[in-house]
PDB file of C-alpha atoms in Angstrom:
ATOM      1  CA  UNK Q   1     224.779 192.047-167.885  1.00 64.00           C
ATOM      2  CA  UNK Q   2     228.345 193.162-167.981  1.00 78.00           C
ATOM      3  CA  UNK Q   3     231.230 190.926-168.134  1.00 79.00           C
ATOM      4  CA  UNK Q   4     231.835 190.504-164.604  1.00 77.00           C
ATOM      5  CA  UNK Q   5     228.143 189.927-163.941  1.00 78.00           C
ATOM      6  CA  UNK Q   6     228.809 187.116-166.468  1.00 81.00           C
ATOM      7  CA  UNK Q   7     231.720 185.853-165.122  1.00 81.00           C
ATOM      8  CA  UNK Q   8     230.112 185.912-161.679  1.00 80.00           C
ATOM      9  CA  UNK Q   9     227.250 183.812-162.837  1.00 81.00           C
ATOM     10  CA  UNK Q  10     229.085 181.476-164.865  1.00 81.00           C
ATOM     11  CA  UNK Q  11     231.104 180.809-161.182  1.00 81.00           C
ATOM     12  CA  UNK Q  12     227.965 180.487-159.509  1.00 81.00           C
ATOM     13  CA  UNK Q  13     226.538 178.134-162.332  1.00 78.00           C
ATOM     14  CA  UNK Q  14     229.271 176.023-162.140  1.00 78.00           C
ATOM     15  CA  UNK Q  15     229.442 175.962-158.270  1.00 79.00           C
ATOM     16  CA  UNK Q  16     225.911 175.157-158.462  1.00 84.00           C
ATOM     17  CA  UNK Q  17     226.520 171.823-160.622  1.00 82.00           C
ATOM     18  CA  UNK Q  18     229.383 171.137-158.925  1.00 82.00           C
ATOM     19  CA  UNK Q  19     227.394 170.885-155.449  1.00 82.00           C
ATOM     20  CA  UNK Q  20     224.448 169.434-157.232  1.00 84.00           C
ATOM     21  CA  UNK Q  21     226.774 166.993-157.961  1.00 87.00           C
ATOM     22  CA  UNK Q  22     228.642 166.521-155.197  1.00 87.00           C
ATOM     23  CA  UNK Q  23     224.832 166.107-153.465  1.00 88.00           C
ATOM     24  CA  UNK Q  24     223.680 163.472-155.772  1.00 88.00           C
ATOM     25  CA  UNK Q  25     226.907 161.664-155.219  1.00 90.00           C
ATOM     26  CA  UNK Q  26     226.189 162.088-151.334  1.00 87.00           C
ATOM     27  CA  UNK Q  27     222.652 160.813-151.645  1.00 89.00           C
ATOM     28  CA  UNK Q  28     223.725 157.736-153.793  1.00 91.00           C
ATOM     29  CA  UNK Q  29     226.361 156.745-151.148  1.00 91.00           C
ATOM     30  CA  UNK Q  30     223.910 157.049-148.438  1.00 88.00           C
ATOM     31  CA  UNK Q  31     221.398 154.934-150.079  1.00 90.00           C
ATOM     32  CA  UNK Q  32     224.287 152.316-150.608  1.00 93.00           C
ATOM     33  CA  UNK Q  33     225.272 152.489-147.285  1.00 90.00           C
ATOM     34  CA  UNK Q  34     221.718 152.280-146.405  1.00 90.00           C
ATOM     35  CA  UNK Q  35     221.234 149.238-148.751  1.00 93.00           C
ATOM     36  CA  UNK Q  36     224.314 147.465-147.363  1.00 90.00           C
ATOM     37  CA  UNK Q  37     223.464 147.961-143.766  1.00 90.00           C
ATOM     38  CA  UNK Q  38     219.870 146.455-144.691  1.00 92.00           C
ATOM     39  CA  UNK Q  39     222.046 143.387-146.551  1.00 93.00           C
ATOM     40  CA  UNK Q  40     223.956 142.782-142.992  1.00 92.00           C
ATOM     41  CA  UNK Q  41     220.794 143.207-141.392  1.00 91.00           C
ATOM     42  CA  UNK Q  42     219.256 140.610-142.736  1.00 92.00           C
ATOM     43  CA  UNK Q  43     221.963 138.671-143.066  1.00 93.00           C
ATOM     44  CA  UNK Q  44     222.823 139.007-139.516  1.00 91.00           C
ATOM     45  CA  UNK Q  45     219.164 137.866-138.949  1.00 92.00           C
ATOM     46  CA  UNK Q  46     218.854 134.947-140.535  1.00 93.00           C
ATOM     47  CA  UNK Q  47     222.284 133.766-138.894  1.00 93.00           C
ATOM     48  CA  UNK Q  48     220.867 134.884-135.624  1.00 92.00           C
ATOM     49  CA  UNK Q  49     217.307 132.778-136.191  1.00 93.00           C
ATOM     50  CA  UNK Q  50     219.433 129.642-137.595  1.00 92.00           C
ATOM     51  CA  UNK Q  51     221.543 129.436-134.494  1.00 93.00           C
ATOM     52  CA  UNK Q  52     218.309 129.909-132.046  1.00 92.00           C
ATOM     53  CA  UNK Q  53     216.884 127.077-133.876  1.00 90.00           C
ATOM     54  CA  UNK Q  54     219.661 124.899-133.797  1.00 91.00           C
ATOM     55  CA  UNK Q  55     219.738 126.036-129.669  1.00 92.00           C
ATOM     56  CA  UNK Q  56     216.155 125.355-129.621  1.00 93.00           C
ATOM     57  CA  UNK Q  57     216.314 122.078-131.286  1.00 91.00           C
ATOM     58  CA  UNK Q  58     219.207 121.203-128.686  1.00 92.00           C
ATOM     59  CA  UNK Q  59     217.206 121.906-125.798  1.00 91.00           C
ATOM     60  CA  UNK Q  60     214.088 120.292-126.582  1.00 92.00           C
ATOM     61  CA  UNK Q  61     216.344 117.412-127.059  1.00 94.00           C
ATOM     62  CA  UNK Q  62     218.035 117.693-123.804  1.00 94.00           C
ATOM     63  CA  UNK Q  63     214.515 117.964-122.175  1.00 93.00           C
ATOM     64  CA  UNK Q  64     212.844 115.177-124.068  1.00 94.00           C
ATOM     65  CA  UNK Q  65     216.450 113.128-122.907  1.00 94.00           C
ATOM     66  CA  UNK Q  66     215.867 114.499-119.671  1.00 94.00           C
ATOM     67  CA  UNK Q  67     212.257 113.212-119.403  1.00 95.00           C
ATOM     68  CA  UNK Q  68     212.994 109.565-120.777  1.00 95.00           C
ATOM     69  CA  UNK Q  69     215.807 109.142-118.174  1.00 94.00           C
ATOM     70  CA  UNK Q  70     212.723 110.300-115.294  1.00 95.00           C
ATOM     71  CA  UNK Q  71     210.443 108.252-117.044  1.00 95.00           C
ATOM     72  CA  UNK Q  72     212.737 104.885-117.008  1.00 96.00           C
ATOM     73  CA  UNK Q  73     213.915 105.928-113.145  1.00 96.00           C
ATOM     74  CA  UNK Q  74     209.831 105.487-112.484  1.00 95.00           C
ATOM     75  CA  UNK Q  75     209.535 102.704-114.153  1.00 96.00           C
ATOM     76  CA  UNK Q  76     212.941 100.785-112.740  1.00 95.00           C
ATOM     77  CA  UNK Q  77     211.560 101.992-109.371  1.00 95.00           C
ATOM     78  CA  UNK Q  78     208.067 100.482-109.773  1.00 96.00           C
ATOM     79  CA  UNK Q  79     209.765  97.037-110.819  1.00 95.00           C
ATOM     80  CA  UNK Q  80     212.021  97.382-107.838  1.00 96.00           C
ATOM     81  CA  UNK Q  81     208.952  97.594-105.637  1.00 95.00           C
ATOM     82  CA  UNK Q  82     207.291  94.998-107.705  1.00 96.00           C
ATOM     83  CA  UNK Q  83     210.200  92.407-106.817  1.00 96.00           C
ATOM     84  CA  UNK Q  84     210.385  93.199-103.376  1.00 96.00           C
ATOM     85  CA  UNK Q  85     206.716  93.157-103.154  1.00 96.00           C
ATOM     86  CA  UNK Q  86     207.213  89.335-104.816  1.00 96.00           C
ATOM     87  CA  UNK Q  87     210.146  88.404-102.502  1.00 95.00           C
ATOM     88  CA  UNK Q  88     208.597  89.717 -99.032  1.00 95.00           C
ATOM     89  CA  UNK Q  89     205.148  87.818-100.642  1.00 95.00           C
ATOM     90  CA  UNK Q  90     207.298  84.559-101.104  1.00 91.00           C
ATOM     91  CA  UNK Q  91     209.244  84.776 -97.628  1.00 89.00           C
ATOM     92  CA  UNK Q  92     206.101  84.983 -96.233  1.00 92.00           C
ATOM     93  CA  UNK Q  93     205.067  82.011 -97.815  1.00 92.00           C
ATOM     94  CA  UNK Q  94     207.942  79.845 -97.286  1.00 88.00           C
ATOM     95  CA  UNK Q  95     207.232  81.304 -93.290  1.00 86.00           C
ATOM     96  CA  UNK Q  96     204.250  79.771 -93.260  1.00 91.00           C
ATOM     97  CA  UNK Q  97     204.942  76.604 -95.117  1.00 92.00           C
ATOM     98  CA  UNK Q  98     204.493  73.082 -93.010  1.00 94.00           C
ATOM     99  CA  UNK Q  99     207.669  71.801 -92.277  1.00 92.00           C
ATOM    100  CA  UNK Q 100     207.945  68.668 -94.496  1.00 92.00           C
ATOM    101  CA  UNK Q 101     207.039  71.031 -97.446  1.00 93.00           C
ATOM    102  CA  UNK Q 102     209.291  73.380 -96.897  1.00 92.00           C
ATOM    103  CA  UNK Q 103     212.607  70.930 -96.515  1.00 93.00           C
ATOM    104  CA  UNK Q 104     211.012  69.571 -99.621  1.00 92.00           C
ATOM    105  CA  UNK Q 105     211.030  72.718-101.175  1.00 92.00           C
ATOM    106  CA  UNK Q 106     214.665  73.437-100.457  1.00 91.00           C
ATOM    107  CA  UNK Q 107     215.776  69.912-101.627  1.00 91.00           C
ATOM    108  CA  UNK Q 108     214.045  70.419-104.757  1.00 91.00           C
ATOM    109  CA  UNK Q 109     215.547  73.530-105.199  1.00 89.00           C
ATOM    110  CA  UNK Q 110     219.350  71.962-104.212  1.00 88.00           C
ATOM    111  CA  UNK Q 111     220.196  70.120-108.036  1.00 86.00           C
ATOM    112  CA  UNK Q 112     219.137  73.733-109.403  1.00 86.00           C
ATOM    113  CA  UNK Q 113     221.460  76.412-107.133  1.00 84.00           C
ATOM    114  CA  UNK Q 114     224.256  73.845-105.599  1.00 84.00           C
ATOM    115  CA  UNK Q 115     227.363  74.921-107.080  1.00 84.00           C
ATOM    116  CA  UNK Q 116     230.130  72.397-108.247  1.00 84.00           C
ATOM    117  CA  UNK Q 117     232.733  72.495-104.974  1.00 87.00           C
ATOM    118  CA  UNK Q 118     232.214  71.903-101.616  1.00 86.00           C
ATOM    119  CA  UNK Q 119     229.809  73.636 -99.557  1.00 88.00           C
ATOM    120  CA  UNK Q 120     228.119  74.644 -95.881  1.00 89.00           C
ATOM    121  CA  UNK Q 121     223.875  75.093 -95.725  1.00 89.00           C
ATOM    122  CA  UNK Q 122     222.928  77.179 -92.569  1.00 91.00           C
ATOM    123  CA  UNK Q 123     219.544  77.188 -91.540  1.00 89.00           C
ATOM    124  CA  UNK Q 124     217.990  80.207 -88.895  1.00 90.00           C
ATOM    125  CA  UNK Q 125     217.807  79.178 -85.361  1.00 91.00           C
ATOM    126  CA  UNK Q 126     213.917  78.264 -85.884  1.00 90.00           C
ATOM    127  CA  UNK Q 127     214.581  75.871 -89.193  1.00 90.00           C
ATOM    128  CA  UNK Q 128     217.325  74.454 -87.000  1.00 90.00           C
ATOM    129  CA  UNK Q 129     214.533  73.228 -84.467  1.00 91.00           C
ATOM    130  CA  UNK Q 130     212.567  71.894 -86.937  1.00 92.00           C
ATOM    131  CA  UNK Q 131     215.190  70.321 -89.237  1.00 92.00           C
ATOM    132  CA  UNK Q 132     214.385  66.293 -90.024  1.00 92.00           C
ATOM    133  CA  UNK Q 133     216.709  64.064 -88.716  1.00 89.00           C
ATOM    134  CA  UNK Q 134     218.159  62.689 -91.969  1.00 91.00           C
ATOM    135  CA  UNK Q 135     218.396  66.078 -93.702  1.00 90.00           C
ATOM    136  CA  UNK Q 136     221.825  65.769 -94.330  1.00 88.00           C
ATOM    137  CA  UNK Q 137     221.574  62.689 -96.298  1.00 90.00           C
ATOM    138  CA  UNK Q 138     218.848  63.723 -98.330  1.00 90.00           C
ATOM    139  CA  UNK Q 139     221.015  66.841 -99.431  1.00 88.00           C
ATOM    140  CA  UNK Q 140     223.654  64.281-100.322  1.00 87.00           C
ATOM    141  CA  UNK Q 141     221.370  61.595-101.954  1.00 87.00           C
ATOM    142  CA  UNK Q 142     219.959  64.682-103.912  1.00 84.00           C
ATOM    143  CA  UNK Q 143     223.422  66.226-105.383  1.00 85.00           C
ATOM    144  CA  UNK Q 144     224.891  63.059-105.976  1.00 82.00           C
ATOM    145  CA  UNK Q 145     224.029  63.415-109.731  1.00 73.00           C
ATOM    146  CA  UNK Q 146     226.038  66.824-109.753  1.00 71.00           C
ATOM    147  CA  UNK Q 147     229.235  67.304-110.583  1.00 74.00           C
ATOM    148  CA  UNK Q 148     230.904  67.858-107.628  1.00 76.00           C
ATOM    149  CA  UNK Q 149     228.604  69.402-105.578  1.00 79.00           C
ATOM    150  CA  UNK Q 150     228.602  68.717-102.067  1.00 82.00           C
ATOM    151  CA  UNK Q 151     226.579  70.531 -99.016  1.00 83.00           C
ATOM    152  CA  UNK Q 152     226.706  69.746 -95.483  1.00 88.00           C
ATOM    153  CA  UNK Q 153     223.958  71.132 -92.784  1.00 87.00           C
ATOM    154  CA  UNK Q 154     226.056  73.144 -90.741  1.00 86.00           C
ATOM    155  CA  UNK Q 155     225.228  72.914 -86.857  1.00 88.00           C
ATOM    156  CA  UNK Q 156     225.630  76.722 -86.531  1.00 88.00           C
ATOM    157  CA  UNK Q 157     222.281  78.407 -86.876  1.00 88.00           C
ATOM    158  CA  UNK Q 158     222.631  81.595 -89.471  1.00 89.00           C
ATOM    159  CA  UNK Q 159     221.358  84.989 -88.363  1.00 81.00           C
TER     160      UNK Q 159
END
């Protein structure tokens, strides 16, 4: 080998490190980069499953919330019918009562719902009809123990 072959090779050698080198230094930063895009990855992930739990928790909420408010709507609504049922049942009644049981009924119920000031009581066109004659002083004799409480029939029949 003359000196020029050995200078040549010694170039060549040395260019041969160099981009051996240079390589393995490429390949380590691309396995970095490859091992911090895998970090973000996952890291992205696990921020990504935490917030869709957190939305899922939220909306199972909002539809358990949803269904309690339907399920106390059905249940107001069935009481509703449930009262009316007992009020229509209870007009009915009262309808149907005999006369002298039914003024009785009203004067019993006088003490209870007469307020304390002065008052009017109208009956409908058909109680007027059957009213008893001394009505009026029975309401009288019976909210005489309340505090100023004081009802007269009216002579105008209510609707």
């Amino acid at each position: 080998m003359t000196g020029l072959d050995k200078i040549i090779k010694h170039i060549e050698d040395d260019a041969s490190a160099a981009a051996g080198e240079l390589i393995l230094q490429a390949k380590k930063k691309a396995e970095q980069i490859k091992q911090d895009a895998i970090t973000e990855g996952e890291k992205l992930e696990k921020e990504i499953m935490e917030q869709s739990d957190l939305e899922t928790v939220s909306f199972l909420e909002r539809g358990k919330s949803a269904a309690d408010l339907q399920k106390k709507k059905r249940i107001l609504t069935e009481k509703q019918n449930c009262i009316s049922g007992i009020i229509e049942k209870a007009h009915e009644y009262l309808l149907q009562m005999p006369t002298e049981e039914y003024f009785s009924t009203i004067l019993k119920m006088l003490p209870k719902y007469a307020r304390n000031m002065d008052g009017e009581i109208r009956f409908s066109a058909r109680d007027m009809e059957r009213i008893p004659a001394d009505f009026d002083q029975k309401v009288t004799a019976v909210l005489n123990g309340k505090e100023s409480a004081s009802l007269k029939v009216s002579k105008d029949a209510a609707k």
